[in-house]
């Protein structure tokens, strides 16, 4: 029997609530598919700041380093919003953990089951069969990490802030490889999104992507689109895309738009993968829901745990090669959600569900 060793970082807000349910589902999948779990909990985000004075303590990093994968909840909340920007959980935990493990590729499926098209703010006739796309976002380059990054006071007393957008050929090539592999497992179509009419980094992005695809995957249909148009096209006809492929900031924005049109933040998982392989020979990765800590519903027991459960499925697939178990969990979530026709996001005006009840519904289909 295999043992899966991973770090569990539930974080803040609804993080611990949905994590508990997701781990129950994982335990049950282990019984079914013959693996056992060896996981260690560690603090991250606001709770880590409160207990250790930093949002990403060394002790947490060590737990992650000793693991084959990281299962992450979410971080942040009103309690820590008044901290200086550099100490705030998202900036002091999320960005450093991505950097620490070189997690340069974010894979975020945008899936809306046909039975749930009512949950999307898009008109039903635009998405009669639901939505099924994947966003591949570069995660450790671009304007979020580029230097210099500073705020200073000018001679006339005015403040000036600077962020720098930087990309290198090697960074674009390695994420191109992820887009290619994702497309090969789907519809063989990639739309690369940039702003090559204005930005130097985008001119390089487009050139490198075009060359890399032509050399390594000429069979893939590659198109290019400016990011402003892509934002519009996502809202107009999302299924024209198969794999949406873009740099860090554009991906941050577009993948959230994708979350909204898919009707529920509580349904969308993501994987952040890097170059590092774990001891099993699979990519080391961090798996987390696409949404945040949902302070408005935290502690009420009504958060949708499906995004966290689907993050578990992605972890099984990418970092442990447990494809059957991953598919079984995904199918169980689909059945649980579509049979009750519920996703429970109050953000989208849907009646709340009980976190526990949703977990039990998923377990009943496993
Ligand atoms: P959010 O995703 O936490 O919440 C937006 C809306 O979606 C809320 O109404 C919330 O109730 C709802 N929602 C989100 N997940 C849900 C779920 N599983 N079930 C039901 N409803 C759900 O975004 P926000 O309000 O902008 O941010 C809240 C906090 O989370 C902030 O501190 C922010 O910095 C942090 N955040 C963290 C991450 C992360 O850890 N990766 C990502 C985004 C936001």
mmCIF file of C-alpha atoms and ligand atoms in Angstrom:
data_model
loop_
_atom_site.group_PDB
_atom_site.id
_atom_site.type_symbol
_atom_site.label_atom_id
_atom_site.label_comp_id
_atom_site.label_asym_id
_atom_site.label_seq_id
_atom_site.Cartn_x
_atom_site.Cartn_y
_atom_site.Cartn_z
ATOM 1 C CA UNK A 1 0.000 0.000 0.000
ATOM 2 C CA UNK A 2 1.405 3.409 -0.965
ATOM 3 C CA UNK A 3 1.721 6.237 1.537
ATOM 4 C CA UNK A 4 1.124 9.781 0.340
ATOM 5 C CA UNK A 5 3.201 12.320 2.239
ATOM 6 C CA UNK A 6 2.053 15.910 1.973
ATOM 7 C CA UNK A 7 1.844 19.184 3.880
ATOM 8 C CA UNK A 8 -1.543 20.591 4.904
ATOM 9 C CA UNK A 9 -1.706 24.392 5.205
ATOM 10 C CA UNK A 10 -5.348 25.296 5.918
ATOM 11 C CA UNK A 11 -4.712 29.046 6.471
ATOM 12 C CA UNK A 12 -7.452 31.457 7.506
ATOM 13 C CA UNK A 13 -11.212 32.034 7.248
ATOM 14 C CA UNK A 14 -13.015 29.157 5.566
ATOM 15 C CA UNK A 15 -9.664 27.427 4.870
ATOM 16 C CA UNK A 16 -9.722 25.089 7.894
ATOM 17 C CA UNK A 17 -13.462 24.356 7.446
ATOM 18 C CA UNK A 18 -13.203 23.188 3.858
ATOM 19 C CA UNK A 19 -9.858 21.489 4.453
ATOM 20 C CA UNK A 20 -11.377 19.192 7.076
ATOM 21 C CA UNK A 21 -14.027 17.994 4.644
ATOM 22 C CA UNK A 22 -11.521 17.579 1.799
ATOM 23 C CA UNK A 23 -9.280 15.432 3.990
ATOM 24 C CA UNK A 24 -12.269 13.207 4.872
ATOM 25 C CA UNK A 25 -12.852 12.680 1.159
ATOM 26 C CA UNK A 26 -9.170 11.928 0.609
ATOM 27 C CA UNK A 27 -9.135 9.390 3.446
ATOM 28 C CA UNK A 28 -12.134 7.648 1.962
ATOM 29 C CA UNK A 29 -10.496 7.622 -1.499
ATOM 30 C CA UNK A 30 -7.427 6.066 0.135
ATOM 31 C CA UNK A 31 -9.502 3.164 1.448
ATOM 32 C CA UNK A 32 -11.022 2.654 -1.982
ATOM 33 C CA UNK A 33 -7.792 2.977 -3.984
ATOM 34 C CA UNK A 34 -5.328 1.464 -1.499
ATOM 35 C CA UNK A 35 -3.200 4.319 -0.262
ATOM 36 C CA UNK A 36 -2.635 5.752 3.181
ATOM 37 C CA UNK A 37 -2.009 9.341 4.180
ATOM 38 C CA UNK A 38 0.955 10.794 6.001
ATOM 39 C CA UNK A 39 0.356 14.522 6.337
ATOM 40 C CA UNK A 40 1.535 17.252 8.634
ATOM 41 C CA UNK A 41 -0.370 20.461 9.402
ATOM 42 C CA UNK A 42 1.454 23.797 9.441
ATOM 43 C CA UNK A 43 0.459 27.447 9.868
ATOM 44 C CA UNK A 44 0.326 29.875 6.969
ATOM 45 C CA UNK A 45 -1.152 33.341 6.486
ATOM 46 C CA UNK A 46 -2.827 35.388 9.203
ATOM 47 C CA UNK A 47 -2.849 32.608 11.747
ATOM 48 C CA UNK A 48 0.899 32.144 11.222
ATOM 49 C CA UNK A 49 1.452 35.872 11.644
ATOM 50 C CA UNK A 50 -0.449 35.779 14.952
ATOM 51 C CA UNK A 51 1.431 32.738 16.256
ATOM 52 C CA UNK A 52 4.917 33.189 14.767
ATOM 53 C CA UNK A 53 5.095 36.876 13.756
ATOM 54 C CA UNK A 54 5.371 36.027 10.064
ATOM 55 C CA UNK A 55 2.870 34.747 7.493
ATOM 56 C CA UNK A 56 5.278 32.109 6.117
ATOM 57 C CA UNK A 57 7.369 30.794 9.020
ATOM 58 C CA UNK A 58 10.519 28.745 8.473
ATOM 59 C CA UNK A 59 8.890 25.857 10.361
ATOM 60 C CA UNK A 60 6.134 25.774 7.720
ATOM 61 C CA UNK A 61 8.673 25.890 4.913
ATOM 62 C CA UNK A 62 10.463 22.911 6.480
ATOM 63 C CA UNK A 63 7.231 20.894 6.651
ATOM 64 C CA UNK A 64 6.686 21.637 2.943
ATOM 65 C CA UNK A 65 10.263 20.718 2.066
ATOM 66 C CA UNK A 66 9.813 17.329 3.733
ATOM 67 C CA UNK A 67 6.655 16.644 1.682
ATOM 68 C CA UNK A 68 5.825 15.455 -1.825
ATOM 69 C CA UNK A 69 3.112 18.110 -2.293
ATOM 70 C CA UNK A 70 1.322 20.954 -0.511
ATOM 71 C CA UNK A 71 -2.416 21.085 0.087
ATOM 72 C CA UNK A 72 -3.264 24.733 0.684
ATOM 73 C CA UNK A 73 -6.449 26.435 1.931
ATOM 74 C CA UNK A 74 -6.430 30.223 1.623
ATOM 75 C CA UNK A 75 -4.981 33.158 3.524
ATOM 76 C CA UNK A 76 -5.908 36.647 4.649
ATOM 77 C CA UNK A 77 -8.859 38.489 6.078
ATOM 78 C CA UNK A 78 -9.977 41.768 7.678
ATOM 79 C CA UNK A 79 -8.007 41.091 10.872
ATOM 80 C CA UNK A 80 -4.707 41.517 9.015
ATOM 81 C CA UNK A 81 -5.684 44.193 6.493
ATOM 82 C CA UNK A 82 -4.182 47.004 8.543
ATOM 83 C CA UNK A 83 -0.718 45.393 8.564
ATOM 84 C CA UNK A 84 1.933 47.045 6.389
ATOM 85 C CA UNK A 85 1.529 45.732 2.801
ATOM 86 C CA UNK A 86 4.733 43.677 2.973
ATOM 87 C CA UNK A 87 3.464 41.760 6.026
ATOM 88 C CA UNK A 88 -0.032 41.066 4.732
ATOM 89 C CA UNK A 89 -0.803 37.363 4.387
ATOM 90 C CA UNK A 90 -1.256 37.236 0.611
ATOM 91 C CA UNK A 91 1.945 39.110 -0.137
ATOM 92 C CA UNK A 92 3.964 37.617 2.737
ATOM 93 C CA UNK A 93 2.791 34.026 2.348
ATOM 94 C CA UNK A 94 1.454 33.307 -1.125
ATOM 95 C CA UNK A 95 4.124 35.000 -3.222
ATOM 96 C CA UNK A 96 7.057 33.694 -1.107
ATOM 97 C CA UNK A 97 5.795 30.104 -1.092
ATOM 98 C CA UNK A 98 5.454 30.179 -4.888
ATOM 99 C CA UNK A 99 8.944 31.607 -5.157
ATOM 100 C CA UNK A 100 10.452 29.230 -2.568
ATOM 101 C CA UNK A 101 9.371 26.173 -4.545
ATOM 102 C CA UNK A 102 9.659 27.765 -8.037
ATOM 103 C CA UNK A 103 5.989 27.096 -8.703
ATOM 104 C CA UNK A 104 5.949 28.820 -12.054
ATOM 105 C CA UNK A 105 2.926 27.156 -13.647
ATOM 106 C CA UNK A 106 -0.618 27.707 -12.459
ATOM 107 C CA UNK A 107 -3.175 25.338 -13.945
ATOM 108 C CA UNK A 108 -6.735 26.405 -13.321
ATOM 109 C CA UNK A 109 -9.620 24.477 -14.871
ATOM 110 C CA UNK A 110 -12.745 26.536 -15.566
ATOM 111 C CA UNK A 111 -15.524 24.015 -15.476
ATOM 112 C CA UNK A 112 -19.262 24.630 -15.315
ATOM 113 C CA UNK A 113 -21.430 21.533 -15.484
ATOM 114 C CA UNK A 114 -24.278 21.859 -18.019
ATOM 115 C CA UNK A 115 -26.804 21.264 -15.218
ATOM 116 C CA UNK A 116 -25.561 24.383 -13.435
ATOM 117 C CA UNK A 117 -25.597 26.942 -16.228
ATOM 118 C CA UNK A 118 -28.099 28.969 -14.189
ATOM 119 C CA UNK A 119 -25.299 29.643 -11.698
ATOM 120 C CA UNK A 120 -23.319 31.568 -14.324
ATOM 121 C CA UNK A 121 -23.939 35.289 -14.830
ATOM 122 C CA UNK A 122 -23.742 34.572 -18.592
ATOM 123 C CA UNK A 123 -26.946 33.997 -20.537
ATOM 124 C CA UNK A 124 -27.787 30.320 -20.830
ATOM 125 C CA UNK A 125 -27.877 30.466 -24.635
ATOM 126 C CA UNK A 126 -24.190 31.468 -24.675
ATOM 127 C CA UNK A 127 -23.183 28.374 -22.707
ATOM 128 C CA UNK A 128 -25.811 25.712 -23.474
ATOM 129 C CA UNK A 129 -23.367 22.920 -22.599
ATOM 130 C CA UNK A 130 -21.696 24.630 -19.684
ATOM 131 C CA UNK A 131 -18.053 25.727 -19.792
ATOM 132 C CA UNK A 132 -14.893 23.670 -20.069
ATOM 133 C CA UNK A 133 -11.625 25.565 -20.463
ATOM 134 C CA UNK A 134 -8.249 25.646 -18.711
ATOM 135 C CA UNK A 135 -6.170 28.681 -17.898
ATOM 136 C CA UNK A 136 -2.381 28.256 -17.773
ATOM 137 C CA UNK A 137 -0.867 31.225 -15.975
ATOM 138 C CA UNK A 138 2.834 31.962 -15.520
ATOM 139 C CA UNK A 139 3.206 32.407 -11.780
ATOM 140 C CA UNK A 140 6.673 33.516 -10.724
ATOM 141 C CA UNK A 141 7.599 36.196 -13.243
ATOM 142 C CA UNK A 142 6.195 39.414 -14.629
ATOM 143 C CA UNK A 143 5.168 42.503 -12.726
ATOM 144 C CA UNK A 144 4.481 40.798 -9.384
ATOM 145 C CA UNK A 145 8.133 39.866 -8.952
ATOM 146 C CA UNK A 146 10.117 42.199 -11.235
ATOM 147 C CA UNK A 147 12.628 44.615 -9.713
ATOM 148 C CA UNK A 148 12.788 47.513 -9.025
ATOM 149 C CA UNK A 149 9.591 47.663 -6.982
ATOM 150 C CA UNK A 150 9.363 50.662 -4.709
ATOM 151 C CA UNK A 151 7.492 53.676 -3.424
ATOM 152 C CA UNK A 152 9.375 56.917 -2.918
ATOM 153 C CA UNK A 153 8.684 60.569 -2.269
ATOM 154 C CA UNK A 154 9.733 62.960 -5.011
ATOM 155 C CA UNK A 155 11.349 66.360 -4.468
ATOM 156 C CA UNK A 156 7.984 68.127 -4.764
ATOM 157 C CA UNK A 157 6.497 65.932 -2.019
ATOM 158 C CA UNK A 158 4.508 63.787 -4.425
ATOM 159 C CA UNK A 159 4.665 60.020 -3.939
ATOM 160 C CA UNK A 160 5.745 57.757 -6.791
ATOM 161 C CA UNK A 161 5.398 53.969 -6.985
ATOM 162 C CA UNK A 162 7.192 51.660 -9.390
ATOM 163 C CA UNK A 163 6.520 48.054 -10.420
ATOM 164 C CA UNK A 164 8.594 46.401 -13.100
ATOM 165 C CA UNK A 165 7.416 43.824 -15.618
ATOM 166 C CA UNK A 166 10.204 41.441 -16.630
ATOM 167 C CA UNK A 167 10.282 38.199 -18.633
ATOM 168 C CA UNK A 168 13.162 36.075 -19.898
ATOM 169 C CA UNK A 169 13.112 33.607 -22.800
ATOM 170 C CA UNK A 170 13.657 30.633 -20.476
ATOM 171 C CA UNK A 171 10.668 31.602 -18.312
ATOM 172 C CA UNK A 172 8.410 31.817 -21.357
ATOM 173 C CA UNK A 173 9.695 28.548 -22.812
ATOM 174 C CA UNK A 174 9.127 26.465 -19.690
ATOM 175 C CA UNK A 175 5.535 27.683 -19.267
ATOM 176 C CA UNK A 176 4.956 27.124 -23.004
ATOM 177 C CA UNK A 177 5.799 23.478 -22.369
ATOM 178 C CA UNK A 178 3.054 23.284 -19.719
ATOM 179 C CA UNK A 179 0.541 24.856 -22.112
ATOM 180 C CA UNK A 180 1.523 22.353 -24.809
ATOM 181 C CA UNK A 181 1.145 19.347 -22.502
ATOM 182 C CA UNK A 182 -2.208 20.612 -21.253
ATOM 183 C CA UNK A 183 -3.468 21.137 -24.798
ATOM 184 C CA UNK A 184 -2.322 17.664 -25.864
ATOM 185 C CA UNK A 185 -4.496 16.141 -23.127
ATOM 186 C CA UNK A 186 -7.467 18.218 -24.316
ATOM 187 C CA UNK A 187 -8.435 19.764 -27.637
ATOM 188 C CA UNK A 188 -4.984 20.654 -29.058
ATOM 189 C CA UNK A 189 -5.806 24.365 -29.118
ATOM 190 C CA UNK A 190 -3.974 27.142 -27.271
ATOM 191 C CA UNK A 191 -4.770 30.845 -27.256
ATOM 192 C CA UNK A 192 -1.815 32.857 -25.978
ATOM 193 C CA UNK A 193 -2.839 36.168 -24.435
ATOM 194 C CA UNK A 194 -0.581 39.222 -24.291
ATOM 195 C CA UNK A 195 -0.485 42.970 -24.921
ATOM 196 C CA UNK A 196 2.093 42.918 -27.684
ATOM 197 C CA UNK A 197 0.776 46.172 -29.160
ATOM 198 C CA UNK A 198 2.056 48.064 -26.093
ATOM 199 C CA UNK A 199 4.398 46.024 -23.887
ATOM 200 C CA UNK A 200 7.960 44.923 -24.629
ATOM 201 C CA UNK A 201 7.527 41.854 -22.435
ATOM 202 C CA UNK A 202 4.525 40.885 -24.542
ATOM 203 C CA UNK A 203 6.437 41.297 -27.801
ATOM 204 C CA UNK A 204 9.032 38.865 -26.431
ATOM 205 C CA UNK A 205 6.298 36.581 -25.055
ATOM 206 C CA UNK A 206 4.616 36.325 -28.467
ATOM 207 C CA UNK A 207 7.903 35.741 -30.295
ATOM 208 C CA UNK A 208 9.125 33.035 -27.907
ATOM 209 C CA UNK A 209 5.742 31.283 -27.725
ATOM 210 C CA UNK A 210 5.418 31.233 -31.519
ATOM 211 C CA UNK A 211 8.923 29.846 -32.010
ATOM 212 C CA UNK A 212 8.634 27.290 -29.207
ATOM 213 C CA UNK A 213 5.286 25.929 -30.387
ATOM 214 C CA UNK A 214 6.446 25.756 -34.012
ATOM 215 C CA UNK A 215 9.508 23.771 -32.969
ATOM 216 C CA UNK A 216 8.048 21.489 -30.287
ATOM 217 C CA UNK A 217 4.337 21.132 -31.055
ATOM 218 C CA UNK A 218 3.483 22.173 -34.618
ATOM 219 C CA UNK A 219 0.345 20.021 -34.418
ATOM 220 C CA UNK A 220 -1.177 22.372 -31.830
ATOM 221 C CA UNK A 221 -3.374 25.161 -33.137
ATOM 222 C CA UNK A 222 -1.856 28.309 -31.641
ATOM 223 C CA UNK A 223 -3.569 31.678 -31.731
ATOM 224 C CA UNK A 224 -2.740 35.020 -30.108
ATOM 225 C CA UNK A 225 -5.061 37.577 -28.576
ATOM 226 C CA UNK A 226 -4.614 40.909 -26.810
ATOM 227 C CA UNK A 227 -5.617 40.747 -23.183
ATOM 228 C CA UNK A 228 -8.351 43.402 -23.422
ATOM 229 C CA UNK A 229 -10.003 41.443 -26.213
ATOM 230 C CA UNK A 230 -9.549 38.181 -24.285
ATOM 231 C CA UNK A 231 -11.413 39.635 -21.296
ATOM 232 C CA UNK A 232 -14.261 40.562 -23.636
ATOM 233 C CA UNK A 233 -14.269 37.256 -25.508
ATOM 234 C CA UNK A 234 -14.391 35.289 -22.242
ATOM 235 C CA UNK A 235 -17.635 37.014 -21.370
ATOM 236 C CA UNK A 236 -18.998 36.729 -24.918
ATOM 237 C CA UNK A 237 -18.177 33.143 -25.869
ATOM 238 C CA UNK A 238 -15.933 31.339 -23.349
ATOM 239 C CA UNK A 239 -15.983 28.005 -25.135
ATOM 240 C CA UNK A 240 -14.121 29.464 -28.122
ATOM 241 C CA UNK A 241 -11.097 28.842 -25.847
ATOM 242 C CA UNK A 242 -9.667 25.473 -24.971
ATOM 243 C CA UNK A 243 -6.392 26.370 -23.255
ATOM 244 C CA UNK A 244 -6.039 30.030 -22.337
ATOM 245 C CA UNK A 245 -2.350 30.726 -21.854
ATOM 246 C CA UNK A 246 -0.871 33.881 -20.399
ATOM 247 C CA UNK A 247 1.595 35.704 -18.161
ATOM 248 C CA UNK A 248 1.253 36.347 -14.448
ATOM 249 C CA UNK A 249 -0.876 39.484 -14.034
ATOM 250 C CA UNK A 250 -3.085 38.897 -17.083
ATOM 251 C CA UNK A 251 -3.639 35.346 -15.831
ATOM 252 C CA UNK A 252 -4.532 36.581 -12.364
ATOM 253 C CA UNK A 253 -7.270 38.763 -13.794
ATOM 254 C CA UNK A 254 -8.536 36.465 -16.556
ATOM 255 C CA UNK A 255 -8.645 33.386 -14.331
ATOM 256 C CA UNK A 256 -10.820 35.273 -11.837
ATOM 257 C CA UNK A 257 -13.124 36.314 -14.658
ATOM 258 C CA UNK A 258 -13.197 32.667 -15.662
ATOM 259 C CA UNK A 259 -14.167 31.823 -12.065
ATOM 260 C CA UNK A 260 -17.094 34.199 -12.178
ATOM 261 C CA UNK A 261 -18.481 32.967 -15.480
ATOM 262 C CA UNK A 262 -18.188 29.406 -14.173
ATOM 263 C CA UNK A 263 -20.721 30.416 -11.577
ATOM 264 C CA UNK A 264 -18.966 29.622 -8.368
ATOM 265 C CA UNK A 265 -15.652 30.361 -6.726
ATOM 266 C CA UNK A 266 -16.426 27.508 -4.389
ATOM 267 C CA UNK A 267 -16.148 25.021 -7.269
ATOM 268 C CA UNK A 268 -12.804 25.906 -8.816
ATOM 269 C CA UNK A 269 -9.498 24.306 -7.881
ATOM 270 C CA UNK A 270 -5.994 25.067 -9.053
ATOM 271 C CA UNK A 271 -2.564 23.505 -9.196
ATOM 272 C CA UNK A 272 0.710 25.413 -9.047
ATOM 273 C CA UNK A 273 3.553 23.326 -10.410
ATOM 274 C CA UNK A 274 7.284 23.832 -10.697
ATOM 275 C CA UNK A 275 10.381 22.294 -12.188
ATOM 276 C CA UNK A 276 11.095 20.318 -9.028
ATOM 277 C CA UNK A 277 10.111 16.658 -8.993
ATOM 278 C CA UNK A 278 9.125 14.936 -5.768
ATOM 279 C CA UNK A 279 10.746 11.688 -4.627
ATOM 280 C CA UNK A 280 8.138 9.747 -6.599
ATOM 281 C CA UNK A 281 9.247 11.415 -9.826
ATOM 282 C CA UNK A 282 6.080 13.503 -10.173
ATOM 283 C CA UNK A 283 5.979 17.328 -10.125
ATOM 284 C CA UNK A 284 6.075 18.908 -6.690
ATOM 285 C CA UNK A 285 3.014 21.141 -6.515
ATOM 286 C CA UNK A 286 0.766 23.323 -4.414
ATOM 287 C CA UNK A 287 -2.968 22.699 -4.672
ATOM 288 C CA UNK A 288 -5.564 25.232 -3.588
ATOM 289 C CA UNK A 289 -9.065 26.548 -4.209
ATOM 290 C CA UNK A 290 -9.306 29.530 -6.542
ATOM 291 C CA UNK A 291 -11.268 31.597 -4.023
ATOM 292 C CA UNK A 292 -10.075 33.326 -0.901
ATOM 293 C CA UNK A 293 -10.904 33.062 2.793
ATOM 294 C CA UNK A 294 -14.521 34.273 2.356
ATOM 295 C CA UNK A 295 -14.630 36.273 5.623
ATOM 296 C CA UNK A 296 -18.338 36.992 5.081
ATOM 297 C CA UNK A 297 -19.233 33.333 5.618
ATOM 298 C CA UNK A 298 -16.282 32.024 7.645
ATOM 299 C CA UNK A 299 -17.284 30.160 10.798
ATOM 300 C CA UNK A 300 -20.867 29.642 9.628
ATOM 301 C CA UNK A 301 -20.381 26.149 8.226
ATOM 302 C CA UNK A 302 -21.800 27.138 4.837
ATOM 303 C CA UNK A 303 -18.669 27.369 2.660
ATOM 304 C CA UNK A 304 -18.660 25.159 -0.396
ATOM 305 C CA UNK A 305 -15.861 22.595 0.111
ATOM 306 C CA UNK A 306 -15.847 21.396 -3.528
ATOM 307 C CA UNK A 307 -12.950 23.615 -4.673
ATOM 308 C CA UNK A 308 -10.820 22.200 -1.859
ATOM 309 C CA UNK A 309 -11.954 18.649 -2.640
ATOM 310 C CA UNK A 310 -11.132 19.178 -6.321
ATOM 311 C CA UNK A 311 -7.707 20.508 -5.256
ATOM 312 C CA UNK A 312 -7.176 17.154 -3.557
ATOM 313 C CA UNK A 313 -8.057 15.451 -6.850
ATOM 314 C CA UNK A 314 -5.522 17.610 -8.713
ATOM 315 C CA UNK A 315 -2.882 16.740 -6.110
ATOM 316 C CA UNK A 316 -3.573 13.025 -6.588
ATOM 317 C CA UNK A 317 -3.324 13.393 -10.361
ATOM 318 C CA UNK A 318 -0.237 15.606 -10.703
ATOM 319 C CA UNK A 319 1.933 14.894 -7.641
ATOM 320 C CA UNK A 320 1.046 11.281 -6.857
ATOM 321 C CA UNK A 321 0.032 9.783 -10.213
ATOM 322 C CA UNK A 322 -3.197 8.445 -8.642
ATOM 323 C CA UNK A 323 -5.273 9.038 -11.758
ATOM 324 C CA UNK A 324 -8.127 6.681 -10.939
ATOM 325 C CA UNK A 325 -8.647 8.120 -7.478
ATOM 326 C CA UNK A 326 -8.504 11.662 -8.897
ATOM 327 C CA UNK A 327 -11.145 10.885 -11.504
ATOM 328 C CA UNK A 328 -13.336 9.154 -8.909
ATOM 329 C CA UNK A 329 -13.284 12.238 -6.699
ATOM 330 C CA UNK A 330 -14.037 14.564 -9.616
ATOM 331 C CA UNK A 331 -16.954 12.371 -10.673
ATOM 332 C CA UNK A 332 -18.259 12.231 -7.099
ATOM 333 C CA UNK A 333 -18.179 16.037 -6.868
ATOM 334 C CA UNK A 334 -19.989 16.359 -10.181
ATOM 335 C CA UNK A 335 -22.681 13.920 -9.070
ATOM 336 C CA UNK A 336 -23.073 15.549 -5.659
ATOM 337 C CA UNK A 337 -23.388 19.008 -7.125
ATOM 338 C CA UNK A 338 -25.567 18.231 -10.115
ATOM 339 C CA UNK A 339 -27.927 15.886 -8.288
ATOM 340 C CA UNK A 340 -28.681 18.589 -5.737
ATOM 341 C CA UNK A 341 -28.228 21.386 -8.292
ATOM 342 C CA UNK A 342 -26.380 23.445 -5.757
ATOM 343 C CA UNK A 343 -23.089 25.196 -5.368
ATOM 344 C CA UNK A 344 -24.028 27.395 -2.463
ATOM 345 C CA UNK A 345 -22.090 30.571 -3.198
ATOM 346 C CA UNK A 346 -23.886 33.451 -1.604
ATOM 347 C CA UNK A 347 -21.677 35.719 -3.721
ATOM 348 C CA UNK A 348 -23.693 34.593 -6.720
ATOM 349 C CA UNK A 349 -27.056 34.754 -5.023
ATOM 350 C CA UNK A 350 -27.313 31.008 -4.600
ATOM 351 C CA UNK A 351 -28.788 29.624 -1.393
ATOM 352 C CA UNK A 352 -26.051 28.550 0.970
ATOM 353 C CA UNK A 353 -25.378 24.882 1.518
ATOM 354 C CA UNK A 354 -23.904 23.189 4.553
ATOM 355 C CA UNK A 355 -20.198 22.447 4.210
ATOM 356 C CA UNK A 356 -20.632 19.157 6.031
ATOM 357 C CA UNK A 357 -23.677 18.102 3.995
ATOM 358 C CA UNK A 358 -21.843 18.784 0.754
ATOM 359 C CA UNK A 359 -18.897 16.725 1.992
ATOM 360 C CA UNK A 360 -21.238 13.863 2.865
ATOM 361 C CA UNK A 361 -22.903 14.112 -0.553
ATOM 362 C CA UNK A 362 -19.502 13.794 -2.241
ATOM 363 C CA UNK A 363 -18.576 10.849 0.001
ATOM 364 C CA UNK A 364 -21.836 9.119 -0.859
ATOM 365 C CA UNK A 365 -20.868 9.156 -4.567
ATOM 366 C CA UNK A 366 -17.298 8.011 -4.061
HETATM 367 P P1 LIG B 1 -13.136 35.520 -1.576
HETATM 368 O O1 LIG B 1 -12.862 34.555 -2.670
HETATM 369 O O2 LIG B 1 -12.683 35.136 -0.222
HETATM 370 O O3 LIG B 1 -14.706 35.798 -1.503
HETATM 371 C C1 LIG B 1 -15.449 36.359 -2.581
HETATM 372 C C2 LIG B 1 -16.910 35.905 -2.455
HETATM 373 O O4 LIG B 1 -17.001 34.530 -2.844
HETATM 374 C C3 LIG B 1 -17.434 35.985 -1.022
HETATM 375 O O5 LIG B 1 -18.773 36.426 -1.024
HETATM 376 C C4 LIG B 1 -17.370 34.553 -0.533
HETATM 377 O O6 LIG B 1 -18.341 34.249 0.440
HETATM 378 C C5 LIG B 1 -17.566 33.749 -1.807
HETATM 379 N N1 LIG B 1 -16.843 32.477 -1.726
HETATM 380 C C6 LIG B 1 -15.520 32.274 -1.884
HETATM 381 N N2 LIG B 1 -15.223 30.984 -1.684
HETATM 382 C C7 LIG B 1 -16.402 30.379 -1.369
HETATM 383 C C8 LIG B 1 -16.767 29.046 -1.024
HETATM 384 N N3 LIG B 1 -15.860 28.060 -0.972
HETATM 385 N N4 LIG B 1 -18.061 28.787 -0.763
HETATM 386 C C9 LIG B 1 -18.978 29.737 -0.828
HETATM 387 N N5 LIG B 1 -18.711 31.033 -1.142
HETATM 388 C C10 LIG B 1 -17.428 31.336 -1.401
HETATM 389 O O7 LIG B 1 -12.486 36.899 -2.038
HETATM 390 P P2 LIG B 1 -12.321 38.285 -1.268
HETATM 391 O O8 LIG B 1 -13.574 38.578 -0.475
HETATM 392 O O9 LIG B 1 -11.882 39.231 -2.300
HETATM 393 O O10 LIG B 1 -11.113 38.065 -0.277
HETATM 394 C C11 LIG B 1 -11.251 37.688 1.095
HETATM 395 C C12 LIG B 1 -9.864 37.445 1.674
HETATM 396 O O11 LIG B 1 -9.254 36.323 1.025
HETATM 397 C C13 LIG B 1 -8.903 38.617 1.495
HETATM 398 O O12 LIG B 1 -8.140 38.755 2.648
HETATM 399 C C14 LIG B 1 -8.060 38.194 0.318
HETATM 400 O O13 LIG B 1 -6.787 38.790 0.369
HETATM 401 C C15 LIG B 1 -7.974 36.698 0.550
HETATM 402 N N6 LIG B 1 -7.690 35.915 -0.673
HETATM 403 C C16 LIG B 1 -6.826 34.888 -0.534
HETATM 404 C C17 LIG B 1 -6.550 34.076 -1.622
HETATM 405 C C18 LIG B 1 -5.620 32.925 -1.432
HETATM 406 O O14 LIG B 1 -5.280 32.571 -0.325
HETATM 407 N N7 LIG B 1 -5.191 32.261 -2.516
HETATM 408 C C19 LIG B 1 -7.174 34.317 -2.857
HETATM 409 C C20 LIG B 1 -8.086 35.369 -2.952
HETATM 410 C C21 LIG B 1 -8.341 36.158 -1.847
#
